[in-house]
Amino acid sequence: MNKLAQILGIQFPNEIEISSITNTTDKVKEGSIFFALKGTQNHGSKYIDEAFEKGAKLAIHNDKNFYSSNENIIYVKDLQSSGGEKIFRVLEAFYKINNFNNHNYYAFTGTNGKTTSAYLCHQLLTKKGFSSIYIGTIGTQYNTNPLDQSISKKTTPDIFELFEIFNFYKIKNNIAVCIEISSHALDQNRLENIKYFKSSSILNIGSDHLDYHKNIENYAQSKLKIFSTESESKFINQKILNENPNIFIEDSSLTKVSNNPSTDLYYEILECSFKKSLFKIIQKNEKGNSIYQFETSIFPKFNIANLIFAICSAGLSNFDKNKINKLDFLKLPKGRSDFIKDIPANIIIDYAHNPEGFLLFLSSLQDFFDNLVVVFGCGGNRDRTKRPLMLNAALKYADKVIFTSDNSRNEEFSEILSDATASNNSKSKIDVIEDRKAAIIHGTNLIKKDDCLVILGKGHEETQEKDGQILFFSDHEVVNEIYNWLKWLI
């Protein structure tokens, strides 16, 4: 451990054996070094005692206002300066990983769709024979191994968890890394140690996380920071520039993507259904247009748009021109446009949890079913302004809305409901059932053969947070339980 001490410019107490390095008490174990760093709300020095109670042997901090006579608590002033260079070098030395910046990083951000695009890009690269890892909201997946959520449950892990992920999978050679990057991560420069992206994409910019960003301008600027990192390819949805005239990006390497033939790279969706979708991508160049055609089971249209960003990021040169490239091997992430199979009803589970996501998703379904019944709730202790917008978006396309709980956290359900229904004149179309399981059961009783029950907000999640407790809850399990019970009755 002398190497670590040298990097930090300190001297470790004698006879300390280090088992792990972390910056969160949730991951402290016997023999850990706990890095107590400045956070968005509190300084990590507040949690040093807890870290030692859990087995930490050493705490390194940069809080000039914190003092301790404990020789195992050491102050290092410049821990987070120069992009956290000292921390980065400590992690490199501890994990014996020195190719961190030699990987090909494929980065995706957007209000909606980044999980889908990153996960599809990972599948495309894996199928083409590249070693690849997906890192994002639903966990991590190395090549075709099962998805794993044991290391990180964040949309974008920090530098500590990234090293932990590479170490977990014993990644020594250079690989493709398909990674989601949230607005929080971009605002906090969480991945500033990554010096180069193979590709970077902004899928869309709606309205989300305003409890953190305070206004839409700050939120949009955080998304645009993805282009601050040098990239071989940069892609942006042309619609973002059309709808936000104040956004100006002077970058000759930027490729604008849309379904408008006037853009640099445009696409046409020729067919879109639950069974099969056909589309083509037209790439403009000096010698004329290059046309790539694709067939997939991905549905609906907005997911095809997400797939197009994944294809372009992976590289159109990996696909055949002027013939149909079959992508029947692709699977959407769990909880994304998830049409539940092998049950005698139309039920779709999706992670949409903001007004734009609701409008996009529900509008894409309206032509395929007679009626839509929508079950959703709003998260507690989060952006209150989007609650009535979410309800109005649901009411625009639903014949019945069942308003229920999501992650209420420490907020009363009645307060969340009050915000959502403020100034709403369509209350006859709204049923209120706080218990989410009961709400889903009620929804299944309302739909007929050609209707669809749409359950929004939690997607792949298997927990629900209420009054400081994390409880098991899965929309998928509830649906399967209902229809397995019906099979038993029959």
Tab-separated table of N, CA, C and O in Angstrom, residues 403-475:
chain	number	residue	atom	x	y	z
A	403	PHE	N	-54.636	6.511	-10.972
A	403	PHE	CA	-53.508	7.181	-10.318
A	403	PHE	C	-53.171	6.422	-9.034
A	403	PHE	O	-54.038	6.176	-8.196
A	404	THR	N	-51.907	6.070	-8.892
A	404	THR	CA	-51.494	5.220	-7.766
A	404	THR	C	-50.158	5.698	-7.197
A	404	THR	O	-49.658	6.769	-7.566
A	405	SER	N	-49.570	4.915	-6.343
A	405	SER	CA	-48.288	5.284	-5.735
A	405	SER	C	-47.143	4.854	-6.637
A	405	SER	O	-47.243	3.896	-7.401
A	406	ASP	N	-46.046	5.590	-6.552
A	406	ASP	CA	-44.798	5.208	-7.192
A	406	ASP	C	-43.814	5.067	-6.038
A	406	ASP	O	-44.068	4.308	-5.100
A	407	ASN	N	-42.712	5.793	-6.035
A	407	ASN	CA	-41.845	5.854	-4.866
A	407	ASN	C	-42.213	7.112	-4.084
A	407	ASN	O	-41.688	8.195	-4.330
A	408	SER	N	-43.128	6.966	-3.131
A	408	SER	CA	-43.608	8.140	-2.386
A	408	SER	C	-42.531	8.734	-1.491
A	408	SER	O	-42.603	9.907	-1.096
A	409	ARG	N	-41.535	7.914	-1.154
A	409	ARG	CA	-40.445	8.337	-0.282
A	409	ARG	C	-41.019	8.891	1.026
A	409	ARG	O	-41.765	8.193	1.692
A	410	ASN	N	-40.688	10.129	1.377
A	410	ASN	CA	-41.168	10.670	2.653
A	410	ASN	C	-42.312	11.662	2.475
A	410	ASN	O	-42.590	12.472	3.366
A	411	GLU	N	-42.962	11.596	1.324
A	411	GLU	CA	-44.061	12.520	1.049
A	411	GLU	C	-45.391	11.773	1.117
A	411	GLU	O	-45.489	10.614	0.717
A	412	GLU	N	-46.414	12.451	1.611
A	412	GLU	CA	-47.731	11.833	1.706
A	412	GLU	C	-48.334	11.656	0.312
A	412	GLU	O	-48.252	12.546	-0.535
A	413	PHE	N	-48.960	10.511	0.103
A	413	PHE	CA	-49.606	10.246	-1.192
A	413	PHE	C	-50.652	11.301	-1.501
A	413	PHE	O	-50.801	11.731	-2.648
A	414	SER	N	-51.371	11.760	-0.484
A	414	SER	CA	-52.423	12.762	-0.694
A	414	SER	C	-51.851	14.065	-1.251
A	414	SER	O	-52.494	14.740	-2.065
A	415	GLU	N	-50.624	14.415	-0.844
A	415	GLU	CA	-49.987	15.634	-1.352
A	415	GLU	C	-49.587	15.463	-2.816
A	415	GLU	O	-49.736	16.383	-3.632
A	416	ILE	N	-49.069	14.282	-3.136
A	416	ILE	CA	-48.686	13.997	-4.523
A	416	ILE	C	-49.917	14.036	-5.421
A	416	ILE	O	-49.902	14.624	-6.504
A	417	LEU	N	-51.000	13.422	-4.958
A	417	LEU	CA	-52.257	13.414	-5.704
A	417	LEU	C	-52.783	14.836	-5.898
A	417	LEU	O	-53.236	15.202	-6.989
A	418	SER	N	-52.724	15.641	-4.869
A	418	SER	CA	-53.205	17.021	-4.942
A	418	SER	C	-52.451	17.815	-5.999
A	418	SER	O	-53.048	18.568	-6.778
A	419	ASP	N	-51.135	17.639	-6.038
A	419	ASP	CA	-50.334	18.329	-7.060
A	419	ASP	C	-50.735	17.870	-8.461
A	419	ASP	O	-50.874	18.684	-9.378
A	420	ALA	N	-50.888	16.553	-8.620
A	420	ALA	CA	-51.160	15.994	-9.951
A	420	ALA	C	-52.523	16.431	-10.483
A	420	ALA	O	-52.674	16.683	-11.689
A	421	THR	N	-53.508	16.521	-9.609
A	421	THR	CA	-54.881	16.796	-10.051
A	421	THR	C	-55.244	18.278	-9.973
A	421	THR	O	-56.388	18.646	-10.262
A	422	ALA	N	-54.324	19.136	-9.594
A	422	ALA	CA	-54.610	20.567	-9.497
A	422	ALA	C	-55.118	21.106	-10.832
A	422	ALA	O	-54.532	20.846	-11.883
A	423	SER	N	-56.238	21.807	-10.797
A	423	SER	CA	-56.840	22.443	-11.982
A	423	SER	C	-57.185	21.431	-13.066
A	423	SER	O	-57.229	21.780	-14.256
A	424	ASN	N	-57.460	20.205	-12.681
A	424	ASN	CA	-57.803	19.190	-13.679
A	424	ASN	C	-59.325	19.051	-13.761
A	424	ASN	O	-60.009	18.907	-12.744
A	425	ASN	N	-59.835	19.076	-14.988
A	425	ASN	CA	-61.286	19.034	-15.196
A	425	ASN	C	-61.770	17.684	-15.728
A	425	ASN	O	-62.895	17.579	-16.184
A	426	SER	N	-60.930	16.676	-15.673
A	426	SER	CA	-61.305	15.364	-16.217
A	426	SER	C	-61.342	14.299	-15.129
A	426	SER	O	-60.970	13.149	-15.369
A	427	LYS	N	-61.777	14.675	-13.940
A	427	LYS	CA	-61.681	13.750	-12.809
A	427	LYS	C	-62.559	12.517	-12.959
A	427	LYS	O	-62.329	11.503	-12.301
A	428	SER	N	-63.565	12.589	-13.846
A	428	SER	CA	-64.410	11.414	-14.065
A	428	SER	C	-63.638	10.296	-14.752
A	428	SER	O	-64.018	9.127	-14.677
A	429	LYS	N	-62.519	10.644	-15.417
A	429	LYS	CA	-61.693	9.649	-16.099
A	429	LYS	C	-60.593	9.102	-15.201
A	429	LYS	O	-59.788	8.286	-15.631
A	430	ILE	N	-60.555	9.562	-13.933
A	430	ILE	CA	-59.459	9.187	-13.032
A	430	ILE	C	-59.988	8.362	-11.862
A	430	ILE	O	-60.904	8.776	-11.156
A	431	ASP	N	-59.404	7.188	-11.663
A	431	ASP	CA	-59.632	6.403	-10.451
A	431	ASP	C	-58.382	6.522	-9.596
A	431	ASP	O	-57.253	6.439	-10.115
A	432	VAL	N	-58.560	6.719	-8.315
A	432	VAL	CA	-57.417	6.862	-7.404
A	432	VAL	C	-57.346	5.642	-6.495
A	432	VAL	O	-58.277	5.361	-5.735
A	433	ILE	N	-56.261	4.889	-6.585
A	433	ILE	CA	-56.034	3.721	-5.736
A	433	ILE	C	-54.576	3.773	-5.291
A	433	ILE	O	-53.661	3.531	-6.084
A	434	GLU	N	-54.326	4.082	-4.054
A	434	GLU	CA	-52.954	4.274	-3.581
A	434	GLU	C	-52.133	2.994	-3.660
A	434	GLU	O	-50.965	3.025	-4.074
A	435	ASP	N	-52.700	1.873	-3.287
A	435	ASP	CA	-51.979	0.603	-3.318
A	435	ASP	C	-51.712	0.205	-4.772
A	435	ASP	O	-52.657	-0.037	-5.544
A	436	ARG	N	-50.449	0.156	-5.156
A	436	ARG	CA	-50.105	-0.066	-6.573
A	436	ARG	C	-50.570	-1.432	-7.069
A	436	ARG	O	-51.029	-1.562	-8.207
A	437	LYS	N	-50.465	-2.446	-6.233
A	437	LYS	CA	-50.919	-3.773	-6.638
A	437	LYS	C	-52.422	-3.767	-6.896
A	437	LYS	O	-52.889	-4.292	-7.920
A	438	ALA	N	-53.157	-3.148	-6.006
A	438	ALA	CA	-54.615	-3.071	-6.179
A	438	ALA	C	-54.969	-2.266	-7.417
A	438	ALA	O	-55.944	-2.573	-8.120
A	439	ALA	N	-54.172	-1.240	-7.708
A	439	ALA	CA	-54.415	-0.419	-8.898
A	439	ALA	C	-54.229	-1.237	-10.171
A	439	ALA	O	-55.011	-1.128	-11.125
A	440	ILE	N	-53.183	-2.065	-10.195
A	440	ILE	CA	-52.938	-2.902	-11.374
A	440	ILE	C	-54.046	-3.945	-11.536
A	440	ILE	O	-54.533	-4.191	-12.650
A	441	ILE	N	-54.461	-4.554	-10.433
A	441	ILE	CA	-55.563	-5.524	-10.479
A	441	ILE	C	-56.821	-4.860	-11.032
A	441	ILE	O	-57.512	-5.415	-11.896
A	442	HIS	N	-57.105	-3.644	-10.550
A	442	HIS	CA	-58.267	-2.897	-11.034
A	442	HIS	C	-58.150	-2.649	-12.540
A	442	HIS	O	-59.122	-2.788	-13.289
A	443	GLY	N	-56.956	-2.303	-12.975
A	443	GLY	CA	-56.745	-2.050	-14.399
A	443	GLY	C	-57.011	-3.276	-15.254
A	443	GLY	O	-57.597	-3.173	-16.347
A	444	THR	N	-56.612	-4.447	-14.778
A	444	THR	CA	-56.841	-5.676	-15.556
A	444	THR	C	-58.333	-5.984	-15.678
A	444	THR	O	-58.763	-6.619	-16.639
A	445	ASN	N	-59.120	-5.527	-14.707
A	445	ASN	CA	-60.568	-5.757	-14.746
A	445	ASN	C	-61.288	-4.816	-15.699
A	445	ASN	O	-62.450	-5.051	-16.049
A	446	LEU	N	-60.591	-3.739	-16.110
A	446	LEU	CA	-61.230	-2.734	-16.969
A	446	LEU	C	-61.012	-2.992	-18.458
A	446	LEU	O	-61.738	-2.452	-19.285
A	447	ILE	N	-60.006	-3.795	-18.802
A	447	ILE	CA	-59.674	-3.941	-20.227
A	447	ILE	C	-60.386	-5.136	-20.858
A	447	ILE	O	-60.575	-6.174	-20.235
A	448	LYS	N	-60.754	-4.939	-22.132
A	448	LYS	CA	-61.356	-6.000	-22.933
A	448	LYS	C	-60.322	-6.518	-23.940
A	448	LYS	O	-59.187	-6.071	-23.957
A	449	LYS	N	-60.773	-7.391	-24.806
A	449	LYS	CA	-59.870	-8.109	-25.717
A	449	LYS	C	-58.978	-7.181	-26.543
A	449	LYS	O	-57.785	-7.433	-26.700
A	450	ASP	N	-59.528	-6.104	-27.065
A	450	ASP	CA	-58.769	-5.232	-27.959
A	450	ASP	C	-58.310	-3.944	-27.272
A	450	ASP	O	-57.922	-2.981	-27.950
A	451	ASP	N	-58.351	-3.939	-25.952
A	451	ASP	CA	-57.843	-2.804	-25.179
A	451	ASP	C	-56.432	-3.122	-24.686
A	451	ASP	O	-55.930	-4.233	-24.874
A	452	CYS	N	-55.816	-2.146	-24.040
A	452	CYS	CA	-54.470	-2.372	-23.498
A	452	CYS	C	-54.320	-1.664	-22.154
A	452	CYS	O	-54.709	-0.493	-22.002
A	453	LEU	N	-53.759	-2.388	-21.194
A	453	LEU	CA	-53.395	-1.802	-19.899
A	453	LEU	C	-51.935	-1.394	-19.976
A	453	LEU	O	-51.068	-2.213	-20.269
A	454	VAL	N	-51.655	-0.129	-19.715
A	454	VAL	CA	-50.302	0.413	-19.778
A	454	VAL	C	-49.883	0.822	-18.368
A	454	VAL	O	-50.518	1.675	-17.741
A	455	ILE	N	-48.814	0.195	-17.875
A	455	ILE	CA	-48.336	0.451	-16.510
A	455	ILE	C	-47.015	1.207	-16.617
A	455	ILE	O	-46.024	0.676	-17.113
A	456	LEU	N	-47.020	2.450	-16.158
A	456	LEU	CA	-45.888	3.344	-16.391
A	456	LEU	C	-45.154	3.722	-15.105
A	456	LEU	O	-45.729	3.723	-14.020
A	457	GLY	N	-43.878	4.029	-15.264
A	457	GLY	CA	-43.136	4.680	-14.184
A	457	GLY	C	-42.041	3.873	-13.532
A	457	GLY	O	-41.018	4.431	-13.142
A	458	LYS	N	-42.232	2.554	-13.383
A	458	LYS	CA	-41.240	1.781	-12.645
A	458	LYS	C	-40.474	0.792	-13.520
A	458	LYS	O	-39.344	0.422	-13.200
A	459	GLY	N	-41.082	0.362	-14.610
A	459	GLY	CA	-40.361	-0.468	-15.562
A	459	GLY	C	-39.732	-1.703	-14.938
A	459	GLY	O	-40.406	-2.584	-14.415
A	460	HIS	N	-38.397	-1.754	-14.978
A	460	HIS	CA	-37.642	-2.908	-14.499
A	460	HIS	C	-37.518	-2.950	-12.980
A	460	HIS	O	-37.084	-3.958	-12.418
A	461	GLU	N	-37.851	-1.866	-12.298
A	461	GLU	CA	-37.563	-1.754	-10.862
A	461	GLU	C	-38.279	-2.825	-10.053
A	461	GLU	O	-39.399	-3.227	-10.372
A	462	GLU	N	-37.639	-3.241	-8.973
A	462	GLU	CA	-38.213	-4.280	-8.120
A	462	GLU	C	-38.308	-3.831	-6.668
A	462	GLU	O	-38.385	-4.654	-5.764
A	463	THR	N	-38.300	-2.525	-6.462
A	463	THR	CA	-38.469	-1.983	-5.116
A	463	THR	C	-39.387	-0.778	-5.167
A	463	THR	O	-39.586	-0.166	-6.225
A	464	GLN	N	-39.943	-0.461	-4.005
A	464	GLN	CA	-40.754	0.747	-3.850
A	464	GLN	C	-40.361	1.390	-2.524
A	464	GLN	O	-40.296	0.715	-1.489
A	465	GLU	N	-40.084	2.688	-2.586
A	465	GLU	CA	-39.617	3.388	-1.388
A	465	GLU	C	-40.762	4.176	-0.768
A	465	GLU	O	-41.407	4.997	-1.427
A	466	LYS	N	-40.999	3.929	0.529
A	466	LYS	CA	-42.083	4.611	1.228
A	466	LYS	C	-41.713	4.767	2.694
A	466	LYS	O	-41.304	3.802	3.353
A	467	ASP	N	-41.829	5.993	3.187
A	467	ASP	CA	-41.567	6.290	4.607
A	467	ASP	C	-40.210	5.767	5.063
A	467	ASP	O	-40.072	5.202	6.154
A	468	GLY	N	-39.195	5.941	4.226
A	468	GLY	CA	-37.841	5.539	4.598
A	468	GLY	C	-37.567	4.057	4.467
A	468	GLY	O	-36.461	3.601	4.756
A	469	GLN	N	-38.550	3.289	4.015
A	469	GLN	CA	-38.370	1.845	3.845
A	469	GLN	C	-38.280	1.488	2.365
A	469	GLN	O	-38.976	2.072	1.529
A	470	ILE	N	-37.412	0.534	2.048
A	470	ILE	CA	-37.305	0.009	0.689
A	470	ILE	C	-38.011	-1.344	0.674
A	470	ILE	O	-37.537	-2.312	1.275
A	471	LEU	N	-39.134	-1.414	0.000
A	471	LEU	CA	-39.947	-2.622	-0.020
A	471	LEU	C	-39.871	-3.286	-1.387
A	471	LEU	O	-39.726	-2.616	-2.415
A	472	PHE	N	-39.966	-4.605	-1.425
A	472	PHE	CA	-39.972	-5.298	-2.713
A	472	PHE	C	-41.276	-5.016	-3.428
A	472	PHE	O	-42.360	-5.124	-2.859
A	473	PHE	N	-41.176	-4.626	-4.700
A	473	PHE	CA	-42.373	-4.480	-5.524
A	473	PHE	C	-41.968	-4.544	-6.988
A	473	PHE	O	-41.060	-3.844	-7.427
A	474	SER	N	-42.665	-5.377	-7.749
A	474	SER	CA	-42.391	-5.536	-9.168
A	474	SER	C	-43.697	-5.523	-9.944
A	474	SER	O	-44.582	-6.349	-9.701
A	475	ASP	N	-43.838	-4.573	-10.876
A	475	ASP	CA	-45.022	-4.551	-11.732
A	475	ASP	C	-45.146	-5.866	-12.496
A	475	ASP	O	-46.247	-6.408	-12.655
